[in-house]
PDB file of C-alpha atoms in Angstrom:
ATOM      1  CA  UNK H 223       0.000   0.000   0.000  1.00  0.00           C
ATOM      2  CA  UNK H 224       1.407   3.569  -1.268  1.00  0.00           C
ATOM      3  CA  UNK H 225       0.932   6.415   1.281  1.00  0.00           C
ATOM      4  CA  UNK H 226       0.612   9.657  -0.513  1.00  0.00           C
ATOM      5  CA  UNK H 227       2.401  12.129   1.477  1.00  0.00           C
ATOM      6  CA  UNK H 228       1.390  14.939  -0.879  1.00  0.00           C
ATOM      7  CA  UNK H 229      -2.271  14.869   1.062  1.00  0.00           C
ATOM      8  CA  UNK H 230      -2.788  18.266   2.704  1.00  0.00           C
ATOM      9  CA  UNK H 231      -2.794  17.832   6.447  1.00  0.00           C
ATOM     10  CA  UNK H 232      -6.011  19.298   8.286  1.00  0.00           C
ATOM     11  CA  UNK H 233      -5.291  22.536   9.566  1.00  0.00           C
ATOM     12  CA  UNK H 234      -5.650  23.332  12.818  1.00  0.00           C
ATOM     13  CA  UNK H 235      -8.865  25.195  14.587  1.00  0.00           C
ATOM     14  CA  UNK H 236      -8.363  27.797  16.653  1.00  0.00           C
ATOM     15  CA  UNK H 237      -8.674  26.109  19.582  1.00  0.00           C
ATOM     16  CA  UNK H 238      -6.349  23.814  18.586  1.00  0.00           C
ATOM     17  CA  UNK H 239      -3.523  26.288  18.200  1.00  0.00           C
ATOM     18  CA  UNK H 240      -4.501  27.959  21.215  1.00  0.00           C
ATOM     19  CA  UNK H 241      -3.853  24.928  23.611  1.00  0.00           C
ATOM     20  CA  UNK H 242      -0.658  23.981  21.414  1.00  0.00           C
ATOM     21  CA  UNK H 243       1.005  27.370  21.751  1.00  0.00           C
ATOM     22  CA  UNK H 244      -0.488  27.396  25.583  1.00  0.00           C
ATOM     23  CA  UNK H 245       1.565  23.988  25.927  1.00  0.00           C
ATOM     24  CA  UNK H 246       4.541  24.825  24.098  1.00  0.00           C
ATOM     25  CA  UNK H 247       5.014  28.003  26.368  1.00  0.00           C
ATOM     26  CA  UNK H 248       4.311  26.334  29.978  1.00  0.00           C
ATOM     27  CA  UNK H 249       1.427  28.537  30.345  1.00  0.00           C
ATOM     28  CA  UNK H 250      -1.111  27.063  33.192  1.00  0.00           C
ATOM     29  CA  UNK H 251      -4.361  28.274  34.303  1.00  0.00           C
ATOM     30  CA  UNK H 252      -3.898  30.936  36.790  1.00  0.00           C
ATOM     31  CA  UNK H 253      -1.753  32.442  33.705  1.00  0.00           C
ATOM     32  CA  UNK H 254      -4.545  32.940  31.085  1.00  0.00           C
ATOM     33  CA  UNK H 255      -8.503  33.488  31.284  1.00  0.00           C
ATOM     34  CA  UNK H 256     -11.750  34.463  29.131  1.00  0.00           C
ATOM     35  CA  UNK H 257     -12.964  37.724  29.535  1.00  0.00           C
ATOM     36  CA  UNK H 258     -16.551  38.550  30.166  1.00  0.00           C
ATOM     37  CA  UNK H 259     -16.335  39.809  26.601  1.00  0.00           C
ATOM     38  CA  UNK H 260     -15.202  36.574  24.418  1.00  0.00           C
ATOM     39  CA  UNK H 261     -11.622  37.414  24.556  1.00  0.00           C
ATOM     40  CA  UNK H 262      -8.916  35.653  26.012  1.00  0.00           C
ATOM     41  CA  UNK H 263      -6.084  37.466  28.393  1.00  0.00           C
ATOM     42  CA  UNK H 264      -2.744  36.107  29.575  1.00  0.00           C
ATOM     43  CA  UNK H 265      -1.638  37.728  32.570  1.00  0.00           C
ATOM     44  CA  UNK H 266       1.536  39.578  33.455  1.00  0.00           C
ATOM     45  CA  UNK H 267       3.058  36.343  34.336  1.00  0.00           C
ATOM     46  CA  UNK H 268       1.734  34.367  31.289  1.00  0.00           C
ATOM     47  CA  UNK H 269       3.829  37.086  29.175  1.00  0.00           C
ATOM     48  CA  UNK H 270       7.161  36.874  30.946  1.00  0.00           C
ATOM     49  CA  UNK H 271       6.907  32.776  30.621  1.00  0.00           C
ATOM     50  CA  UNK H 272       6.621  33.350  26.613  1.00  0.00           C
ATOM     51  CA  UNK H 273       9.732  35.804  26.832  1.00  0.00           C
ATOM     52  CA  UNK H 274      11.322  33.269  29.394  1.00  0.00           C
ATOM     53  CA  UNK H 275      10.552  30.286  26.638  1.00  0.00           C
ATOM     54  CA  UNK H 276      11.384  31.932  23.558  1.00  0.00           C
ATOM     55  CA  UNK H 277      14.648  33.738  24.700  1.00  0.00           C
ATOM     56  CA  UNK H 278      12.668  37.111  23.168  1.00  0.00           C
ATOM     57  CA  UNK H 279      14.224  40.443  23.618  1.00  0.00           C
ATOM     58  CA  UNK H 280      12.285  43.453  23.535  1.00  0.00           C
ATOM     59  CA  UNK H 281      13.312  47.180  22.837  1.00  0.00           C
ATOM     60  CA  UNK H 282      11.663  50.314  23.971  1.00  0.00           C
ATOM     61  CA  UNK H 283      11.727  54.067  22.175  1.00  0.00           C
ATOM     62  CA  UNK H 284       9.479  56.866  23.714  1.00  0.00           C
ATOM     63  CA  UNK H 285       7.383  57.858  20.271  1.00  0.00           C
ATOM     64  CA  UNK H 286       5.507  60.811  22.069  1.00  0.00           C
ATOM     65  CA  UNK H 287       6.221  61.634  25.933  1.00  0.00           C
ATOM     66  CA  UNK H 288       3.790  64.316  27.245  1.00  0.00           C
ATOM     67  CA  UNK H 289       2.478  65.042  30.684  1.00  0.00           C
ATOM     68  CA  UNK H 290      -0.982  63.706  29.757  1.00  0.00           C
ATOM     69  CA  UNK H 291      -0.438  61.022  26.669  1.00  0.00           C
ATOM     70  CA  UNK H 292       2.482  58.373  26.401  1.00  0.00           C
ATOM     71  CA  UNK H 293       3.392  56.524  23.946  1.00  0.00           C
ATOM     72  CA  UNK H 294       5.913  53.659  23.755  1.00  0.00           C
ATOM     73  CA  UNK H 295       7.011  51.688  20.818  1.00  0.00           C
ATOM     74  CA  UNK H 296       8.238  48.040  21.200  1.00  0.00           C
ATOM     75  CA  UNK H 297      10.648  46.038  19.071  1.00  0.00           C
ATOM     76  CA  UNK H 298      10.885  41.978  19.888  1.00  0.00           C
ATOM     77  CA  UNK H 299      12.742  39.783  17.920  1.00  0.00           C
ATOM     78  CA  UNK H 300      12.863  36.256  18.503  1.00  0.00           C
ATOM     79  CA  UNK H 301      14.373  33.412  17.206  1.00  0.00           C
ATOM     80  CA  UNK H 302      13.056  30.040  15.692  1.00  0.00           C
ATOM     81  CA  UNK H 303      13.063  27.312  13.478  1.00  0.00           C
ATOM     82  CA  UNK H 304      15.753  24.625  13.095  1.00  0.00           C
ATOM     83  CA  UNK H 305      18.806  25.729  15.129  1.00  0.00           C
ATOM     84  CA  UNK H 306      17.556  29.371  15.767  1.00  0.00           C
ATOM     85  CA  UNK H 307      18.431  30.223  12.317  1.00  0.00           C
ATOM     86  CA  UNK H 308      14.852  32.404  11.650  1.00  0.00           C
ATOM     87  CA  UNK H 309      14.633  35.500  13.596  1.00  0.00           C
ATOM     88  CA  UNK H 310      11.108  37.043  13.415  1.00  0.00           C
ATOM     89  CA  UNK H 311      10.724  40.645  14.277  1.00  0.00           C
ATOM     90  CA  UNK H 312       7.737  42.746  15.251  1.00  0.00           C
ATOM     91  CA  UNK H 313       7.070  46.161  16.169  1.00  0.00           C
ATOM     92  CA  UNK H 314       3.961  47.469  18.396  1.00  0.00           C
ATOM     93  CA  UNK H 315       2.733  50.108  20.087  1.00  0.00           C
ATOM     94  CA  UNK H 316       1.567  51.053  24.176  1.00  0.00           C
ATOM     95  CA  UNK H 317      -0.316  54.167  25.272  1.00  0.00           C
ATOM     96  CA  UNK H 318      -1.417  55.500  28.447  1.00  0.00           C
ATOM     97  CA  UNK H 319      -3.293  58.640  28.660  1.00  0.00           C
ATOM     98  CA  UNK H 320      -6.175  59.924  31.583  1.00  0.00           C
ATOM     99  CA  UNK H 321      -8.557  58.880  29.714  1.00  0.00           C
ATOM    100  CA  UNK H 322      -7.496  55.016  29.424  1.00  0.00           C
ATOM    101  CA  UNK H 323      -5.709  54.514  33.037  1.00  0.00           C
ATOM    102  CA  UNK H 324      -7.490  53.542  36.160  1.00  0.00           C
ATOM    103  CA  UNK H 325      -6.471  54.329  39.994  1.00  0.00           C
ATOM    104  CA  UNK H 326      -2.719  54.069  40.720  1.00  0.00           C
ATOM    105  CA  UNK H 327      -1.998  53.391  36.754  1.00  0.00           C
ATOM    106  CA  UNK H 328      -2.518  57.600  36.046  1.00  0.00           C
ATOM    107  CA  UNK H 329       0.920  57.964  38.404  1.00  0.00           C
ATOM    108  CA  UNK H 330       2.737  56.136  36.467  1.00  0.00           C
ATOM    109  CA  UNK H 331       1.730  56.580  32.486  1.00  0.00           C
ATOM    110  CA  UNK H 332       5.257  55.497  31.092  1.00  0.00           C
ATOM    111  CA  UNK H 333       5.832  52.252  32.975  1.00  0.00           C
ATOM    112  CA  UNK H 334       1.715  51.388  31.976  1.00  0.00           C
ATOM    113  CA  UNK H 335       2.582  52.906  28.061  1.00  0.00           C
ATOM    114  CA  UNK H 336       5.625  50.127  28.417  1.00  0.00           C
ATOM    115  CA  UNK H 337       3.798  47.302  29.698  1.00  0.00           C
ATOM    116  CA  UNK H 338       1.282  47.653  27.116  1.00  0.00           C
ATOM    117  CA  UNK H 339       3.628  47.527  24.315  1.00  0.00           C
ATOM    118  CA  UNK H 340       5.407  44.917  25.841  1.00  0.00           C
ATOM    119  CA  UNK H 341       2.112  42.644  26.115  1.00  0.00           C
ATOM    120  CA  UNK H 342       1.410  43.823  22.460  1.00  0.00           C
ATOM    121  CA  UNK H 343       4.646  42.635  20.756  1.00  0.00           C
ATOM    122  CA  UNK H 344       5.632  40.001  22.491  1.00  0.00           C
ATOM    123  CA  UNK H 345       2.234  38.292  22.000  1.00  0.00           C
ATOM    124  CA  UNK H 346       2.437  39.341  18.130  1.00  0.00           C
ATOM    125  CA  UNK H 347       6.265  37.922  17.592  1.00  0.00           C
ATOM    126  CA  UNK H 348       5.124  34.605  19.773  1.00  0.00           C
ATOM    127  CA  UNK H 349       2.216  33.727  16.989  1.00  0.00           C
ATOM    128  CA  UNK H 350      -0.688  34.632  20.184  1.00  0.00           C
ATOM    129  CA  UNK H 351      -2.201  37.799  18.742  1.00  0.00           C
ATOM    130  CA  UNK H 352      -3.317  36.192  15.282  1.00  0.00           C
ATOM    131  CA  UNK H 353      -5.496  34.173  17.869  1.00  0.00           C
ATOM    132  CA  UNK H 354      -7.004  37.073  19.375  1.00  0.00           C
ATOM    133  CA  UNK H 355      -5.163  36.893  22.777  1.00  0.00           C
ATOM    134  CA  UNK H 356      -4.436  40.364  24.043  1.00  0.00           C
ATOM    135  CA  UNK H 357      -2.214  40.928  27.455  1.00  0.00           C
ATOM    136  CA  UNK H 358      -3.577  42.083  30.535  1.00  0.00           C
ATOM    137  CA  UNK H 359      -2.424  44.957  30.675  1.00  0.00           C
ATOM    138  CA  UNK H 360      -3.706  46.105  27.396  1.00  0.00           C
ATOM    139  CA  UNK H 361      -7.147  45.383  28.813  1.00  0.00           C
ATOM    140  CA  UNK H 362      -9.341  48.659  29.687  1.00  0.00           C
ATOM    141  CA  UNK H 363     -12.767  47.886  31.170  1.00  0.00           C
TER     142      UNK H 363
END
């Protein structure tokens, strides 16, 4: 019996990718939840395990640095395929402003604006994004 390896394989559901990259990353359950609104959101911690697992490193420049609106723009690359010899790179944003910070987050605008683009890029450059996964601390209610 001949076995065509020329069949396409079935591509993966969403869900499917989710729980693979979830897996691949060490992520557990106090590190990612569903939001009220259909979304899911990895925590702080959840982010810093991808960086951790994927040896990505992350660059910040201050794009507009006002008393009232910050922005930050992130650079990650990270490495992949066989031997490391892909790098993928990916650039993002983080804001913080009055109008999108909440209690002790308004005294501190650039460290929010960096964790923001931090969540943003590093979620992008690890394949999460694509899936609709968005950081914590992007998350505004």
């Amino acid at each position: 019996m001949k076995i065509n390896n020329n069949q396409e394989q079935p591509k993966e559901t969403r869900k499917d990718v989710l729980r693979r990259l979830f897996s691949e990353n060490n992520l557990v359950e106090e590190d990612v939840y569903k939001d009220k609104r259909g979304f899911v959101i990895i925590t702080r911690t959840g982010i810093d395990k991808i960086v951790s697992k994927n040896n990505i490193t992350v660059a910040y420049e201050p794009v507009v640095m006002q008393k009232d609106w910050v922005v930050m723009r992130a650079t990650a690359s990270m490495t992949t395929g066989n031997k490391g010899k892909t790098v993928r790179n990916m650039q993002s944003f983080g804001e913080a402003s009055d109008d999108n910070l909440m209690g002790g987050g308004k005294k501190f605008p650039v460290a929010m604006a960096e964790k923001r683009a931090m969540s943003r890029v590093v979620l992008k450059v690890a394949g999460f994004y694509e899936q609709g996964v968005f950081g914590q601390d992007e998350i505004v209610d």
